Short mmCIF file of C-alpha atoms and ligand atoms in Angstrom, two decimals:
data_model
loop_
_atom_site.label_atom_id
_atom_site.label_comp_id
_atom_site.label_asym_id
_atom_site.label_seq_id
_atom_site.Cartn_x
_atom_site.Cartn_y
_atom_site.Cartn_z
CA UNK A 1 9.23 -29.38 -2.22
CA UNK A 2 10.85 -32.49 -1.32
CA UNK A 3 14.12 -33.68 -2.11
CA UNK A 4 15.71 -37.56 -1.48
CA UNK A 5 18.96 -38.12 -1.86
CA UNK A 6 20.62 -41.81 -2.16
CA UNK A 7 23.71 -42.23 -1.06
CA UNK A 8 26.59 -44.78 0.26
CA UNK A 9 27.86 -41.72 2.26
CA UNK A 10 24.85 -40.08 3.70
CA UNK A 11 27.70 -38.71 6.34
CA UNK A 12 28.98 -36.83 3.89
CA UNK A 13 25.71 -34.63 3.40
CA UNK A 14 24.94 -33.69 7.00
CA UNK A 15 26.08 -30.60 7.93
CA UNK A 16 26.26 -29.29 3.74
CA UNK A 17 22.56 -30.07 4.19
CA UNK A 18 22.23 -28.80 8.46
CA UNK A 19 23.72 -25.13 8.03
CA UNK A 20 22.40 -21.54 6.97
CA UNK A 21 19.42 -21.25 4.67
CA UNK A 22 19.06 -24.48 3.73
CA UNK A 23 18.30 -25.65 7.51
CA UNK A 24 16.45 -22.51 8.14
CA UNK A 25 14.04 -24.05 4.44
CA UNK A 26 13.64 -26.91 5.84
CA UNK A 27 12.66 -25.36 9.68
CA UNK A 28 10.39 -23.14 7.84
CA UNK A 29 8.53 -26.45 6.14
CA UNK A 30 9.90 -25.27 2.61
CA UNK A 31 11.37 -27.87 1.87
CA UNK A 32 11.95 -31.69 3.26
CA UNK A 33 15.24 -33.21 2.40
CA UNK A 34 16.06 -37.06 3.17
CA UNK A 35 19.26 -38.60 2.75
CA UNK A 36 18.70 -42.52 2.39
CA UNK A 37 21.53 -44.73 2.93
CA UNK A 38 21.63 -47.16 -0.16
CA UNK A 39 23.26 -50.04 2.32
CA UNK A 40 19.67 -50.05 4.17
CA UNK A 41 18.29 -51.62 0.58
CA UNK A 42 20.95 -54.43 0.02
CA UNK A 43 19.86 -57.61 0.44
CA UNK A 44 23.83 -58.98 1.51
CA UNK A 45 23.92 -59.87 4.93
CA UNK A 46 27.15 -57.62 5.11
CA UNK A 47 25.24 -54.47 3.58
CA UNK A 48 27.19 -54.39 0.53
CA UNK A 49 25.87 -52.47 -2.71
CA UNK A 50 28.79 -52.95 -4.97
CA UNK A 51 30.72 -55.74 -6.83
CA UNK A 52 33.42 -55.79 -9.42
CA UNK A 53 33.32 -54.40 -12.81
CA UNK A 54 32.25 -57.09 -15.65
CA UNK A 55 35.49 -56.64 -18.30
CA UNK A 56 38.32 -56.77 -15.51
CA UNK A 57 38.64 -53.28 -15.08
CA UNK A 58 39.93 -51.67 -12.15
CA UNK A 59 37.24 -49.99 -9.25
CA UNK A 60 33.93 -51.06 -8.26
CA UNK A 61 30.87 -51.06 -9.08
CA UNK A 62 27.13 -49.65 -7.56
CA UNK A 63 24.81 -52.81 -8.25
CA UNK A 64 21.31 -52.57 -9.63
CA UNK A 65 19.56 -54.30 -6.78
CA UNK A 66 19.81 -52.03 -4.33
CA UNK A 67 19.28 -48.52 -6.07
CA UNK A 68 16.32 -50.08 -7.85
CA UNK A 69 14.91 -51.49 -4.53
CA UNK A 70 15.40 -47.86 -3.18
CA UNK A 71 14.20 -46.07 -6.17
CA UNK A 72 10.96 -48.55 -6.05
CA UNK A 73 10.09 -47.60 -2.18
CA UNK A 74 10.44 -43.52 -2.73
CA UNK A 75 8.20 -44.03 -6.14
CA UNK A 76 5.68 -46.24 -4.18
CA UNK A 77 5.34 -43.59 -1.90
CA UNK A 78 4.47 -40.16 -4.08
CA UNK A 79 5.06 -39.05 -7.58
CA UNK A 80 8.55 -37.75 -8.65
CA UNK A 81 9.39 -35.08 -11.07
CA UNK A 82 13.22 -36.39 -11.98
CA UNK A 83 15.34 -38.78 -10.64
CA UNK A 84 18.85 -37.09 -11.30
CA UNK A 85 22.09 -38.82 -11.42
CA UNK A 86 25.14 -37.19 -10.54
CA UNK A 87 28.26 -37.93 -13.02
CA UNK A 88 30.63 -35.83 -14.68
CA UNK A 89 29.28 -37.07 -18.06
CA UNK A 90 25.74 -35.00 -17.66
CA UNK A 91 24.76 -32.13 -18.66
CA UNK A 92 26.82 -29.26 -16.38
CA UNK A 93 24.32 -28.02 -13.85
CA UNK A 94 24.03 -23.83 -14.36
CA UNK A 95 21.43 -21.15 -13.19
CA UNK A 96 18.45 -21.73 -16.18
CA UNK A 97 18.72 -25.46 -14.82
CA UNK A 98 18.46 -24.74 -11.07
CA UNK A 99 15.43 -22.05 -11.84
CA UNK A 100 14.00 -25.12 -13.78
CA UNK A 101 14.48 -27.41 -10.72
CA UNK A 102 13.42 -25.25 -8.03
CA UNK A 103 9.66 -25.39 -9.78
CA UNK A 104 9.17 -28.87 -9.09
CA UNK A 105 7.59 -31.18 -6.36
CA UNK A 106 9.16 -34.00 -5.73
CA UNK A 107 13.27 -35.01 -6.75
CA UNK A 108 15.56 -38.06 -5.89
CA UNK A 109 19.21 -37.06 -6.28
CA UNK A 110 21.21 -40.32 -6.65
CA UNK A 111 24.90 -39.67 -5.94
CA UNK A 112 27.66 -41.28 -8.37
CA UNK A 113 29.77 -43.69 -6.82
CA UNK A 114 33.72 -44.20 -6.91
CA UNK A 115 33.84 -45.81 -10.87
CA UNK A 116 30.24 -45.83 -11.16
CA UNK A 117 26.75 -47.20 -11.00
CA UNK A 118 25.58 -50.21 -13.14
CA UNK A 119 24.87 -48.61 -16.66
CA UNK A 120 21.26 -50.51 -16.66
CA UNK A 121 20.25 -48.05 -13.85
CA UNK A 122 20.90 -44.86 -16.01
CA UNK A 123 19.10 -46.77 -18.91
CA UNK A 124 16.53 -47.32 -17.18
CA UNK A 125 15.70 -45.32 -14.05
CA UNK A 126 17.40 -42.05 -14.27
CA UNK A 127 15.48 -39.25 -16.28
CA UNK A 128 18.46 -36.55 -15.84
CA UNK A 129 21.80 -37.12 -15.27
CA UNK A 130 23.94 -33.58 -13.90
CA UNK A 131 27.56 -32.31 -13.64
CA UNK A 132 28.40 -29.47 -11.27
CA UNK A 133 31.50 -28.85 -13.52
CA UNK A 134 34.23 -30.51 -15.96
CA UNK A 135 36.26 -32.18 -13.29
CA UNK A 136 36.27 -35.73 -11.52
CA UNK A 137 35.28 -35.69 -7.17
CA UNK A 138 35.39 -38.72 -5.57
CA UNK A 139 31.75 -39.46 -5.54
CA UNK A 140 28.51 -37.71 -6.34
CA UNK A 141 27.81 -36.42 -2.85
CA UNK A 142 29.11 -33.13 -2.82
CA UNK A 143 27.51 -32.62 -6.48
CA UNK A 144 24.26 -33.32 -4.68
CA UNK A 145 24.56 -31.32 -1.89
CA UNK A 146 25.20 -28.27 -4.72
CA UNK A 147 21.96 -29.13 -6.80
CA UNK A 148 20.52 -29.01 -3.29
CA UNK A 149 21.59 -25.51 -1.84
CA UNK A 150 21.30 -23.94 -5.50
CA UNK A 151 18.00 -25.06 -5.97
CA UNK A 152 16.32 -24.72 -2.23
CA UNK A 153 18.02 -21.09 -2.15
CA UNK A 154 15.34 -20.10 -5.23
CA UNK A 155 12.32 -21.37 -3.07
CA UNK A 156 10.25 -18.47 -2.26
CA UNK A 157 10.88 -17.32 1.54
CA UNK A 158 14.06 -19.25 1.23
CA UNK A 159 16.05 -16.34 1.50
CA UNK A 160 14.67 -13.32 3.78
CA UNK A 161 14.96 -10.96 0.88
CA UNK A 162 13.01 -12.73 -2.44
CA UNK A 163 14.61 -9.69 -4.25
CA UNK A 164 18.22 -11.29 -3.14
CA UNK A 165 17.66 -14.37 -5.30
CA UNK A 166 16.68 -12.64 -8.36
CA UNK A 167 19.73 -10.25 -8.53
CA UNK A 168 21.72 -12.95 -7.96
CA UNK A 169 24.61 -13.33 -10.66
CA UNK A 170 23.41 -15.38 -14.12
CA UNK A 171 20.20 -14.70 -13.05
CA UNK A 172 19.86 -12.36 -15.96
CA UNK A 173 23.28 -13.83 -17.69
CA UNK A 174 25.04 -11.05 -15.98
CA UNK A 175 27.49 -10.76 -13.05
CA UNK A 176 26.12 -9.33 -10.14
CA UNK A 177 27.27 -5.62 -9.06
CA UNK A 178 29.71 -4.96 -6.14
CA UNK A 179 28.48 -4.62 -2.97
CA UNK A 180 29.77 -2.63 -0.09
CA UNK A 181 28.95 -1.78 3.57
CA UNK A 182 30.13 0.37 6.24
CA UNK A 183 32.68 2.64 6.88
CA UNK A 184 32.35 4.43 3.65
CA UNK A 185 36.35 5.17 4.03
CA UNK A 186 38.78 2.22 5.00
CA UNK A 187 42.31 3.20 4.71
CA UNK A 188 41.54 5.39 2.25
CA UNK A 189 39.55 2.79 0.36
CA UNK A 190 36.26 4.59 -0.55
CA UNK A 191 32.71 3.40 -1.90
CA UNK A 192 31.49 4.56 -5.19
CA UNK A 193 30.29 8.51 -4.68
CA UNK A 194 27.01 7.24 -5.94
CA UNK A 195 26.00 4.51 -3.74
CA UNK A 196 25.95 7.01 -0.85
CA UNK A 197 23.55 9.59 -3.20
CA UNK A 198 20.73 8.06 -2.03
CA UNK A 199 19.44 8.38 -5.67
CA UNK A 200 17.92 5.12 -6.41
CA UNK A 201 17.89 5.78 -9.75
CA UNK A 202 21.02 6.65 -10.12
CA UNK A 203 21.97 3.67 -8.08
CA UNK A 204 20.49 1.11 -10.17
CA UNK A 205 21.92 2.55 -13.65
CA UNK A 206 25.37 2.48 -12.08
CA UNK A 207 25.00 -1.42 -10.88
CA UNK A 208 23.70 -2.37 -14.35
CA UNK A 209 26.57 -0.69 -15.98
CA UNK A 210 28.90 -2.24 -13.43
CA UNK A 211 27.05 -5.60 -14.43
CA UNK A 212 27.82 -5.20 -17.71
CA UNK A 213 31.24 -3.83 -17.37
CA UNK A 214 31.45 -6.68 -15.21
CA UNK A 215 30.38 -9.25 -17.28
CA UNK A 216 32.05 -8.27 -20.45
CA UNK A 217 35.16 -8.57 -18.44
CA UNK A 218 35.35 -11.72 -17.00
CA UNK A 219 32.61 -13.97 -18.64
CA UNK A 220 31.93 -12.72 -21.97
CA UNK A 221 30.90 -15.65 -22.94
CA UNK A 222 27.55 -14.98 -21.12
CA UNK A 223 26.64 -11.79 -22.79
N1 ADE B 301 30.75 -37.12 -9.64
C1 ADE B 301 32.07 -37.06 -9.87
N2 ADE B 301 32.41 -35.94 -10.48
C2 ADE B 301 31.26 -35.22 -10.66
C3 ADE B 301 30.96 -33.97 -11.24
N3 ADE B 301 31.89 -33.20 -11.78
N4 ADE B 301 29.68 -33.57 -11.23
C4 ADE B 301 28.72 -34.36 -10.69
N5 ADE B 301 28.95 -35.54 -10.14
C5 ADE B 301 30.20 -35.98 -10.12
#
């Protein structure tokens, strides 16, 4: 898989992108992920990509020129799948959507910008437009670095164990079960009887039922 990102802050994405198992995907040659810096494709002599608003209002900007220029080298150069914009006013980005994602080849991720990109772009360009959640950040950035980690994280031999990113909560619209580790007493604190059974039967009824318990708890909404 391959993943571009545009950005005016490609600064901002280096060490989301540089850490843990999304470094160790793109060591392994799982994955190739490019952060482009949208300035490189302005045609200003001071590298500017954004103007004021047509209609007076307040903010800048992202101009057309430049994210089509960039958008037209990356398409030149292989086939892509989506080309996702980042915005609080797209669909909100959940688990079915990543799975979906994580199938494909080939995805830009172009980040939102301060008030926003020129509309014209999102007409005419962008084939999916995500939110990571009903709240306004600064820029699309750290939305993209999300998409990223959520999606490379489902690549087989992303993660050591493949079996870790299928019990994974949502995965099956429930919570995932609590997890413990050694000492089995910690100030008194003790792990469910069961886990130390050794009955892997056993064990796997009582995570399911914690699941649901779980689930039915704190996010009916999913059951
Ligand atoms: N840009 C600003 N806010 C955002 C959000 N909630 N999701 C995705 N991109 C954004």
């Amino acid at each position: 898989m391959r993943i571009d990102i545009l950005t005016v802050l490609p600064e901002m994405l280096e060490s989301p992108l540089r850490c843990s198992i999304l470094k160790r995907a793109q060591d392994r040659g799982l994955v190739e992920i490019q952060v482009h810096n949208l300035r490189d494709y302005s045609s200003d002599k001071h590298r500017r990509v954004d103007d004021y608003p047509f209609g007076g209002q307040a903010g800048m900007v992202l101009q057309c020129e430049p994210v089509d220029r960039a958008l037209s080298h990356l398409k030149s150069q292989r086939a892509y799948d989506e080309v996702i914009y980042t915005s609080p006013d797209g669909v909100t980005f959940n688990q079915p959507l990543a799975n979906r994602l994580s199938l494909h080849r080939n995805l830009i991720i172009l980040c939102g910008h301060y008030k926003g990109i020129d509309y014209r772009i999102r007409e005419h360009l962008v084939t999916l437009e995500i939110s990571i959640g009903d709240y306004v950040l600064t820029g699309g950035e750290l939305a993209a670095a999300v998409l990223s980690d959520a999606i490379v994280r489902l690549i087989p031999g992303a993660i050591g164990d493949e079996q870790s990113a299928l019990s994974d909560s949502f995965q099956d619209n429930l919570l995932a079960p609590p997890v413990y580790t050694r000492p089995a007493d910690y100030k008194g604190w003790q792990v469910p009887e069961v886990l130390l059974s050794g009955h892997e039967a056993k064990i796997k009824d009582w995570e399911l039922q914690q699941s649901f318990e779980r689930t039915q708890r704190l996010r009916p909404d999913l059951l």
